[in-house]
Amino acid sequence: MVRSPTPLPEVKSHYGDLQNYIDGVWRSPEAAEWLDDPNPATGRIIARVPLSTREDVDVAVQAALRAWDAWRETPPLDRARTFFALRDLMERHAEDLSRVVVQDMGKTVDEARGEVRRAIENVEVAAGIPSLMMGYNLEDGAAKGIDEEVLYQPVGVFAGISPFNFPVMVQFWFWPYAVATGNVWIAKPSEQDPIPSQLVFDLIHRAGFPAGVVNLVHGAKDTANALIDHPDVRGISFVGSSATAKAVYARAAAAGKRVQCGGGAKNVLVVMPDAKLDTAVSNMIASCYGCAGERCLAGSVVVGVGGVHEALRKTFGEAASKLKVGYGLDETVRMGPVISSAHRDRVVGFINRGEAEGARVALDGRQLRVRDYPGYFVGPTVLDDVRADMGVAQAEIFGPVVTFFEADRLDDAIETVNRSPYGNAATIYTSSGKAARDFRHHARAGNIGINVGVAAPVAYFPFGGTKDSFFGDLHPQGRDAIRFFTESKVVITRWL
Ligand code: NAD
């Protein structure tokens, strides 16, 4: 049992009934149903979130459509200036925003600061839209005296549906690029931690985006489907679990929409005998237990190659057992709770299942309790002696549970990466350039780490993902995002 000092400074203790932000104003939705939103560390209800109806969604889409005509005619440089204003406001309010992320999602305050920083970086990159959106041309491209050029133009109304684990950042993988390129946006954050979006939209309002350009609609599955089905929504950006990502991809594509869907993950960390073990282990601990394992880039499978396995599991197990677990607003805490009691039960269910399948529970987080905080805690857990055919070796657990494998050679470790249905990230720890190069070339995952346990691309690079971890072709962030949110128009010109 670990004691956290109480009470910790919360931004507010209750956020009331949340509202939608549509057409530049906060409004109560028609929603007849509301969900309670608990703080995962305290278990206390800190807001109620509305489940917006199809009618609520239509109000947002109509507002966005009305705003689009003027916004797409606004010169890119002027659009960019609004992002500069937003960036300054986000910098000024970054600490409050981070603390609200802790209150609603449960990660530690340092992790929340990192998340908010990543969101700001996407605003900074999108503010470069006058350069990023340039097309290209070729004199005499079609024939002598006939020039050819490509213009990138906005498409219309886009909607973003995001998961609980990064309640600020994931929306920022998309909307700054959509809106900077001249489109209009409707955000549907996760119903499990919707409060940070209230603050974000307060800042969006103050930054001076015209009414209707960026909108917020709260809700869960039915609200998401209302957005996907709406005939005036031209494209969908989605992030969530693989089953949902695949269903959303199929549903939106069948309606002829643009769609990009990030899915779940089961990321492998490979440790070679020539790795610098101490550095590797502290990096792996941050990867596996950061955000309580609820990161789509979290390390979840550790593969020790050759003779390293024994030393690795000993060093890793010792480091994991020392992690301080508690309320993330306590600066000394290194791991917070998981998002909900249902999710805690699911994670504990996986540990039970691994044990039943024959894995050894080398470090057991099932009984962990945090004094003063009755929330949804699971301690760092290690499942050792895992075999590839076990359920825990294959399923995404999305909690602080790591499965340990032993491999004879690098090829076997790469095979562990490649047989997984997921392909979000894979990391190798090594001092060998040859091993690193082989891994980079052969491992089938979209984000590769070489001695980097959380291979998270910065805003001007696309956020990769393959196999069941991504459905679509153009990824979030960077140039991919610019292409996703624009049509290419070709102009062929002859002057007589
Ligand atoms: P989730 O799939 O339950 O929900 C994601 C979003 O989809 C939410 O806004 C939810 O309201 C909505 N939704 C739920 N069911 C739906 C349905 N049937 N139809 C339409 N919309 C629906 O995911 P979650 O539990 O909030 O998030 C965790 C998952 O997200 C994990 O699997 C994690 O790996 C994944 N994730 C992936 C990435 C990535 O980049 N690939 C990033 C972050 C999280």
Coordinates of C-alpha atoms in Angstrom, one line a residue, residues 3-486:
R3 CA 0.2 6.7 0.6
S4 CA -0.3 9.8 -1.5
P5 CA -0.5 13.2 0.2
T6 CA -4.1 14.5 0.3
P7 CA -5.8 16.5 -0.9
L8 CA -4.0 17.2 -4.2
P9 CA -4.7 20.5 -6.0
E10 CA -7.4 19.8 -8.6
V11 CA -8.4 22.4 -11.1
K12 CA -12.1 22.0 -10.1
S13 CA -13.7 19.3 -8.0
H14 CA -16.7 19.0 -10.3
Y15 CA -17.3 20.0 -13.9
G16 CA -21.1 19.7 -14.0
D17 CA -23.2 18.7 -17.0
L18 CA -21.0 19.0 -20.1
Q19 CA -22.2 20.9 -23.1
N20 CA -21.6 20.7 -26.8
Y21 CA -19.8 23.6 -28.6
I22 CA -21.6 24.3 -31.9
D23 CA -21.6 27.4 -34.1
G24 CA -19.3 29.3 -31.7
V25 CA -21.5 28.8 -28.6
W26 CA -22.0 26.3 -25.8
R27 CA -25.3 24.6 -25.9
S28 CA -27.1 21.8 -24.1
P29 CA -27.8 18.9 -26.4
E30 CA -31.2 17.3 -26.9
A31 CA -29.7 14.1 -25.4
A32 CA -32.0 12.2 -23.2
E33 CA -29.2 10.0 -21.8
W34 CA -26.2 11.0 -19.8
L35 CA -23.3 9.1 -18.4
D36 CA -21.5 9.6 -15.1
D37 CA -17.8 10.5 -15.6
P38 CA -15.6 9.4 -12.6
N39 CA -12.1 10.4 -11.7
P40 CA -10.3 7.1 -12.0
A41 CA -8.1 7.7 -9.0
T42 CA -10.8 8.7 -6.5
G43 CA -13.8 7.0 -8.1
R44 CA -15.7 10.2 -7.5
I45 CA -18.1 11.4 -10.2
I46 CA -16.7 14.7 -11.6
A47 CA -19.0 15.4 -14.5
R48 CA -22.0 14.1 -16.5
V49 CA -21.5 13.6 -20.2
P50 CA -24.5 13.8 -22.7
L51 CA -25.0 11.1 -25.3
S52 CA -25.8 13.5 -28.2
T53 CA -28.6 12.3 -30.6
R54 CA -28.7 12.3 -34.4
E55 CA -30.5 15.6 -34.2
D56 CA -27.7 17.1 -32.1
V57 CA -25.2 15.8 -34.7
D58 CA -27.2 17.4 -37.5
V59 CA -27.2 20.8 -35.8
A60 CA -23.4 20.6 -35.7
V61 CA -23.1 19.5 -39.3
Q62 CA -25.3 22.3 -40.5
A63 CA -23.3 24.9 -38.5
A64 CA -20.1 23.5 -40.0
L65 CA -21.5 23.6 -43.5
R66 CA -22.6 27.2 -43.1
A67 CA -19.1 28.1 -41.8
W68 CA -17.3 26.3 -44.6
D69 CA -17.9 28.8 -47.5
A70 CA -16.2 31.7 -45.7
W71 CA -13.5 29.6 -44.1
R72 CA -12.3 28.0 -47.3
E73 CA -12.1 31.5 -48.9
T74 CA -9.9 32.7 -46.0
P75 CA -6.3 32.9 -47.2
P76 CA -4.0 30.3 -45.7
L77 CA -1.9 32.9 -44.0
D78 CA -4.9 34.3 -42.1
R79 CA -6.0 30.8 -41.2
A80 CA -2.5 30.1 -39.9
R81 CA -2.7 33.3 -37.7
T82 CA -5.6 31.8 -35.8
F83 CA -3.4 28.8 -35.0
F84 CA -0.7 31.1 -33.7
A85 CA -3.2 32.6 -31.3
L86 CA -4.4 29.1 -30.2
R87 CA -0.8 28.0 -29.7
D88 CA -0.1 31.0 -27.3
L89 CA -3.3 30.2 -25.4
M90 CA -2.4 26.6 -25.1
E91 CA 1.0 27.4 -23.8
R92 CA -0.5 29.7 -21.1
H93 CA -3.0 27.1 -20.0
A94 CA -0.9 24.0 -20.5
E95 CA -0.6 23.2 -16.8
D96 CA -4.3 23.5 -16.1
L97 CA -5.0 21.4 -19.2
S98 CA -2.5 18.7 -18.0
R99 CA -4.1 18.6 -14.5
V100 CA -7.6 18.1 -15.9
V101 CA -6.2 15.2 -18.1
V102 CA -4.9 13.6 -14.8
Q103 CA -8.3 14.1 -13.1
D104 CA -10.3 12.6 -15.9
M105 CA -8.0 10.0 -17.5
G106 CA -5.7 9.0 -14.6
K107 CA -2.2 9.3 -16.1
T108 CA 0.5 11.1 -14.1
V109 CA 0.9 14.8 -14.4
D110 CA 4.2 14.5 -16.2
E111 CA 2.6 12.2 -18.8
A112 CA -0.2 14.6 -19.2
R113 CA 2.2 17.5 -19.7
G114 CA 3.9 15.4 -22.4
E115 CA 0.5 14.8 -24.1
V116 CA -0.4 18.5 -24.0
R117 CA 3.1 19.3 -25.5
R118 CA 2.4 16.9 -28.4
A119 CA -0.9 18.6 -29.0
I120 CA 0.7 22.0 -29.1
E121 CA 3.4 20.7 -31.5
N122 CA 0.6 19.7 -34.0
V123 CA -0.8 23.3 -33.8
E124 CA 2.7 24.6 -34.5
V125 CA 3.2 22.4 -37.6
A126 CA -0.3 23.2 -38.9
A127 CA 0.5 26.9 -38.6
G128 CA 3.0 26.3 -41.4
I129 CA 0.0 25.6 -43.8
P130 CA 1.0 28.3 -46.4
S131 CA 4.1 26.2 -47.2
L132 CA 2.6 22.7 -46.5
M133 CA -0.4 23.2 -48.8
M134 CA 1.5 24.4 -51.8
G135 CA 0.8 22.4 -55.0
Y136 CA 3.2 22.0 -57.9
N137 CA 3.4 22.8 -61.6
L138 CA 5.4 22.1 -64.8
E139 CA 5.8 24.5 -67.6
D140 CA 5.1 22.8 -71.0
G141 CA 3.9 19.9 -68.8
A142 CA 1.3 18.7 -71.3
A143 CA 2.9 19.9 -74.5
K144 CA 4.8 22.9 -75.8
G145 CA 2.9 26.0 -74.5
I146 CA 0.6 24.0 -72.4
D147 CA 1.3 24.1 -68.6
E148 CA 0.0 21.8 -66.0
E149 CA -0.4 22.3 -62.2
V150 CA -1.8 20.7 -59.1
L151 CA -3.8 22.7 -56.5
Y152 CA -4.7 21.3 -53.1
Q153 CA -8.2 22.3 -52.0
P154 CA -10.3 21.5 -48.9
V155 CA -13.0 18.9 -49.0
G156 CA -15.7 20.0 -46.5
V157 CA -17.0 18.7 -43.2
F158 CA -14.7 16.2 -41.4
A159 CA -15.4 14.4 -38.1
G160 CA -12.9 13.1 -35.6
I161 CA -13.7 10.2 -33.2
S162 CA -11.1 9.6 -30.5
P163 CA -10.2 7.1 -27.7
F164 CA -9.9 7.7 -24.0
N165 CA -6.2 7.2 -23.6
F166 CA -5.0 10.6 -25.0
P167 CA -8.1 12.8 -24.4
V168 CA -6.3 15.9 -25.8
M169 CA -3.6 14.7 -28.2
V170 CA -5.4 12.4 -30.5
Q171 CA -7.9 15.0 -31.8
F172 CA -4.8 17.2 -32.5
W173 CA -3.3 14.6 -34.8
F174 CA -6.1 15.5 -37.1
W175 CA -8.1 18.7 -36.7
P176 CA -5.4 21.4 -37.0
Y177 CA -4.5 20.0 -40.4
A178 CA -8.1 19.6 -41.5
V179 CA -9.0 23.2 -40.4
A180 CA -5.7 24.8 -41.6
T181 CA -6.3 23.4 -45.1
G182 CA -9.7 25.1 -45.1
N183 CA -12.1 22.3 -44.0
V184 CA -14.5 22.4 -41.0
W185 CA -14.4 20.0 -38.1
I186 CA -16.6 18.2 -35.6
A187 CA -14.8 16.5 -32.7
K188 CA -16.4 13.5 -30.8
P189 CA -14.1 12.7 -27.9
S190 CA -14.3 9.6 -25.8
E191 CA -17.2 9.5 -23.4
Q192 CA -14.9 8.1 -20.8
D193 CA -12.8 11.3 -20.3
P194 CA -14.5 14.2 -22.1
I195 CA -13.6 17.0 -19.7
P196 CA -10.3 18.1 -21.2
S197 CA -12.2 18.8 -24.5
Q198 CA -14.2 21.5 -22.6
L199 CA -11.0 23.4 -21.8
V200 CA -9.6 22.9 -25.3
F201 CA -12.7 24.3 -26.9
D202 CA -12.7 27.2 -24.5
L203 CA -9.2 28.0 -25.9
I204 CA -10.4 27.4 -29.5
H205 CA -13.2 29.9 -28.9
R206 CA -10.8 32.5 -27.5
A207 CA -8.3 32.0 -30.3
G208 CA -10.9 33.5 -32.7
F209 CA -11.9 30.6 -35.0
P210 CA -15.1 31.7 -36.7
A211 CA -18.3 30.2 -35.5
G212 CA -19.0 26.7 -36.9
V213 CA -15.4 26.0 -38.1
V214 CA -14.5 23.8 -35.1
N215 CA -17.3 22.0 -33.2
L216 CA -17.6 19.6 -30.3
V217 CA -20.3 16.9 -29.9
H218 CA -20.2 14.6 -26.9
G219 CA -21.4 11.1 -26.9
A220 CA -20.6 7.4 -27.4
K221 CA -21.1 4.8 -30.1
D222 CA -24.4 6.1 -31.4
T223 CA -23.2 9.7 -31.7
A224 CA -20.1 8.4 -33.6
N225 CA -22.3 6.5 -36.0
A226 CA -24.5 9.5 -36.5
L227 CA -21.4 11.4 -37.7
I228 CA -20.2 8.5 -39.8
D229 CA -23.6 8.2 -41.5
H230 CA -24.4 11.9 -42.0
P231 CA -24.5 12.6 -45.8
D232 CA -22.8 16.0 -45.4
V233 CA -19.8 14.6 -43.5
R234 CA -17.2 14.0 -46.2
G235 CA -14.5 12.2 -44.1
I236 CA -13.8 10.4 -40.8
S237 CA -10.6 10.3 -38.7
F238 CA -10.9 7.6 -36.1
V239 CA -8.7 6.1 -33.4
G240 CA -9.7 3.3 -31.0
S241 CA -9.7 -0.5 -30.7
S242 CA -9.1 -2.6 -33.8
A243 CA -12.6 -4.1 -34.0
T244 CA -14.2 -0.7 -33.9
A245 CA -11.6 0.8 -36.2
K246 CA -12.3 -1.9 -38.8
A247 CA -16.1 -1.5 -38.5
V248 CA -15.9 2.3 -38.8
Y249 CA -13.6 2.0 -41.8
A250 CA -16.0 -0.3 -43.5
R251 CA -19.1 1.8 -42.7
A252 CA -17.6 5.1 -43.8
A253 CA -16.0 3.6 -46.9
A254 CA -19.3 2.0 -47.9
A255 CA -20.8 5.5 -47.8
G256 CA -18.0 6.7 -50.2
K257 CA -16.2 8.8 -47.5
R258 CA -12.5 9.4 -46.9
V259 CA -11.5 7.5 -43.8
Q260 CA -8.4 6.8 -41.7
C261 CA -8.7 4.5 -38.7
G262 CA -6.0 3.8 -36.1
G263 CA -6.6 0.5 -34.2
G264 CA -5.2 -1.4 -31.2
A265 CA -1.7 -2.7 -30.6
K266 CA 0.5 -5.3 -29.0
N267 CA 4.0 -3.9 -29.2
V268 CA 7.1 -6.0 -28.9
L269 CA 10.4 -4.9 -27.3
V270 CA 13.3 -7.0 -28.4
V271 CA 16.5 -7.1 -26.2
M272 CA 19.7 -8.3 -27.8
P273 CA 22.6 -9.7 -25.8
D274 CA 24.7 -6.7 -26.8
A275 CA 22.1 -4.2 -25.5
K276 CA 23.1 -1.7 -22.7
L277 CA 20.9 -3.4 -20.2
D278 CA 20.5 -0.7 -17.5
T279 CA 19.5 2.0 -20.0
A280 CA 17.3 -0.5 -21.9
V281 CA 15.4 -1.6 -18.8
S282 CA 14.7 1.9 -17.6
N283 CA 13.5 2.8 -21.1
M284 CA 11.4 -0.3 -21.2
I285 CA 9.8 0.3 -17.8
A286 CA 8.6 3.8 -19.1
S287 CA 7.3 2.1 -22.3
C288 CA 5.4 -0.7 -20.5
Y289 CA 4.0 1.0 -17.5
G290 CA 3.7 4.7 -18.7
C291 CA 0.1 5.7 -18.7
A292 CA -0.6 2.4 -16.9
G293 CA 0.1 0.6 -20.1
E294 CA -2.8 2.4 -21.8
R295 CA -0.7 3.8 -24.7
C296 CA -1.1 2.4 -28.2
L297 CA 2.7 2.5 -28.3
A298 CA 3.2 0.8 -24.9
G299 CA 5.6 -2.1 -24.8
S300 CA 3.6 -5.2 -23.9
V301 CA 5.7 -8.1 -25.0
V302 CA 9.4 -8.4 -24.0
V303 CA 11.6 -10.8 -26.0
G304 CA 15.0 -11.5 -24.6
V305 CA 17.3 -12.9 -27.3
G306 CA 20.0 -15.4 -26.5
G307 CA 21.7 -15.3 -23.1
V308 CA 20.2 -12.0 -22.0
H309 CA 16.9 -13.4 -20.8
E310 CA 17.8 -14.2 -17.2
A311 CA 19.5 -10.9 -16.5
L312 CA 16.8 -9.1 -18.2
R313 CA 13.9 -10.5 -16.3
K314 CA 15.7 -10.0 -13.0
T315 CA 16.6 -6.3 -13.7
F316 CA 13.2 -5.6 -15.2
G317 CA 11.2 -7.2 -12.4
E318 CA 13.2 -5.3 -9.7
A319 CA 12.7 -2.0 -11.5
A320 CA 9.0 -2.7 -12.1
S321 CA 8.3 -3.6 -8.4
K322 CA 9.7 -0.2 -7.3
L323 CA 7.3 1.9 -9.3
K324 CA 5.2 4.2 -7.1
V325 CA 1.6 3.9 -8.0
G326 CA -1.0 6.5 -6.9
Y327 CA -3.0 9.6 -7.9
G328 CA -1.2 11.2 -10.9
L329 CA -1.4 14.7 -9.4
D330 CA 1.2 13.6 -6.8
E331 CA 4.5 14.5 -8.6
T332 CA 6.3 11.6 -7.0
V333 CA 3.8 9.0 -8.5
R334 CA 5.1 7.1 -11.5
M335 CA 2.0 5.2 -12.5
G336 CA -1.7 6.1 -12.1
P337 CA -4.9 4.0 -12.3
V338 CA -6.6 2.5 -15.4
I339 CA -9.6 4.3 -16.8
S340 CA -12.5 2.5 -15.2
S341 CA -13.5 -0.3 -12.9
A342 CA -14.7 -2.3 -15.9
H343 CA -11.3 -1.9 -17.5
R344 CA -9.5 -2.9 -14.2
D345 CA -11.7 -6.0 -14.1
R346 CA -10.7 -6.8 -17.8
V347 CA -7.0 -6.3 -17.1
V348 CA -7.2 -8.5 -13.9
G349 CA -9.1 -11.0 -16.0
F350 CA -6.2 -11.2 -18.4
I351 CA -3.7 -11.9 -15.6
N352 CA -6.0 -14.6 -14.2
R353 CA -6.2 -16.1 -17.7
G354 CA -2.5 -16.0 -18.2
E355 CA -2.0 -17.8 -14.9
A356 CA -4.6 -20.4 -15.9
E357 CA -2.9 -20.9 -19.3
G358 CA 0.4 -21.7 -17.5
A359 CA 2.2 -18.4 -17.4
R360 CA 4.1 -17.6 -14.2
V361 CA 3.0 -14.4 -12.5
A362 CA 6.5 -13.1 -11.6
L363 CA 5.2 -9.7 -10.4
D364 CA 1.5 -9.5 -9.4
G365 CA -0.4 -6.2 -9.5
R366 CA -3.8 -7.7 -8.8
Q367 CA -4.0 -6.9 -5.1
L368 CA -2.6 -3.4 -5.2
R369 CA -4.5 -0.8 -3.2
V370 CA -3.6 2.9 -2.8
R371 CA -4.4 4.4 0.5
D372 CA -6.8 7.4 0.3
Y373 CA -7.6 6.6 -3.3
P374 CA -10.2 3.9 -3.8
G375 CA -10.0 4.2 -7.7
Y376 CA -9.2 1.7 -10.4
F377 CA -5.6 0.6 -9.7
V378 CA -3.7 -2.4 -11.0
G379 CA 0.0 -2.7 -10.0
P380 CA 2.8 -3.4 -12.5
T381 CA 2.6 -7.0 -13.5
V382 CA 5.0 -9.4 -15.2
L383 CA 3.8 -12.7 -16.8
D384 CA 6.8 -14.9 -17.5
D385 CA 7.3 -18.3 -19.3
V386 CA 4.7 -17.2 -21.8
R387 CA 4.1 -19.3 -25.0
A388 CA 3.0 -17.9 -28.3
D389 CA -0.2 -19.9 -28.3
M390 CA -1.5 -18.4 -25.0
G391 CA -4.4 -15.9 -25.2
V392 CA -2.4 -13.3 -23.2
A393 CA 0.4 -13.5 -25.8
Q394 CA -2.0 -12.5 -28.5
A395 CA -4.7 -10.1 -27.2
E396 CA -4.2 -6.4 -26.5
I397 CA -4.4 -6.1 -22.7
F398 CA -4.1 -2.3 -22.6
G399 CA -3.0 -2.3 -19.0
P400 CA 0.3 -2.5 -16.9
V401 CA 0.9 -6.2 -17.8
V402 CA 4.0 -7.4 -19.6
T403 CA 4.5 -10.8 -21.1
F404 CA 8.0 -12.2 -21.3
F405 CA 9.3 -14.5 -24.1
E406 CA 12.6 -16.0 -24.7
A407 CA 14.1 -16.3 -28.2
D408 CA 17.2 -18.0 -29.5
R409 CA 17.9 -15.7 -32.4
L410 CA 16.9 -12.3 -33.7
D411 CA 14.9 -13.9 -36.5
D412 CA 12.7 -15.6 -33.9
A413 CA 12.2 -12.3 -32.2
I414 CA 11.2 -10.7 -35.5
E415 CA 8.8 -13.6 -36.1
T416 CA 7.1 -12.7 -32.8
V417 CA 6.5 -9.2 -34.2
N418 CA 5.4 -10.4 -37.6
R419 CA 2.9 -13.1 -36.5
S420 CA 1.0 -10.6 -34.4
P421 CA -2.2 -9.3 -36.1
Y422 CA -1.2 -5.9 -34.8
G423 CA 1.5 -3.7 -36.3
N424 CA 1.7 -0.4 -34.4
A425 CA 5.2 -0.4 -33.0
A426 CA 8.2 -2.6 -32.4
T427 CA 11.5 -1.8 -30.7
I428 CA 15.0 -3.3 -30.6
Y429 CA 17.6 -2.7 -28.0
T430 CA 21.1 -3.4 -29.3
S431 CA 24.6 -2.0 -29.9
S432 CA 24.8 -3.6 -33.3
G433 CA 24.0 -1.6 -36.5
K434 CA 23.5 -4.8 -38.4
A435 CA 20.9 -6.2 -36.0
A436 CA 19.2 -2.8 -35.9
R437 CA 19.1 -2.6 -39.7
D438 CA 17.8 -6.2 -40.1
F439 CA 15.1 -5.4 -37.5
R440 CA 14.1 -2.1 -39.2
H441 CA 13.9 -3.9 -42.5
H442 CA 12.0 -7.0 -41.6
A443 CA 9.8 -6.1 -38.6
R444 CA 6.2 -5.5 -39.8
A445 CA 5.2 -2.6 -37.6
G446 CA 4.5 1.0 -38.6
N447 CA 6.7 2.7 -35.9
I448 CA 10.1 1.2 -35.3
G449 CA 12.2 2.1 -32.3
I450 CA 16.0 1.5 -32.2
N451 CA 16.9 1.8 -28.5
V452 CA 13.6 3.8 -28.2
G453 CA 10.8 2.2 -26.3
V454 CA 8.0 4.6 -27.2
A455 CA 8.5 5.2 -31.0
A456 CA 6.1 8.2 -31.1
P457 CA 6.6 10.2 -34.3
V458 CA 6.6 14.0 -33.8
A459 CA 4.0 16.2 -35.5
Y460 CA 5.8 16.7 -38.9
F461 CA 6.1 12.9 -39.4
P462 CA 3.1 10.6 -40.0
F463 CA 2.0 8.4 -37.1
G464 CA 2.6 4.9 -38.6
G465 CA 0.6 1.7 -38.1
T466 CA 0.0 -1.4 -40.2
K467 CA -2.0 -4.6 -40.2
D468 CA -4.9 -4.4 -37.6
S469 CA -3.4 -1.3 -36.1
F470 CA -4.4 0.9 -39.0
F471 CA -7.1 0.8 -41.7
G472 CA -6.6 3.2 -44.5
D473 CA -3.5 4.6 -46.3
L474 CA -2.9 8.2 -45.2
H475 CA -1.9 8.4 -41.5
P476 CA -2.4 11.1 -38.9
Q477 CA 0.0 14.1 -38.7
G478 CA 2.4 15.7 -41.1
R479 CA 2.2 15.5 -44.9
D480 CA -0.1 12.5 -44.8
A481 CA -2.6 14.6 -43.0
I482 CA -2.4 17.4 -45.5
R483 CA -3.1 14.9 -48.3
F484 CA -5.9 13.3 -46.4
F485 CA -7.7 16.6 -45.9
T486 CA -7.3 18.0 -49.4

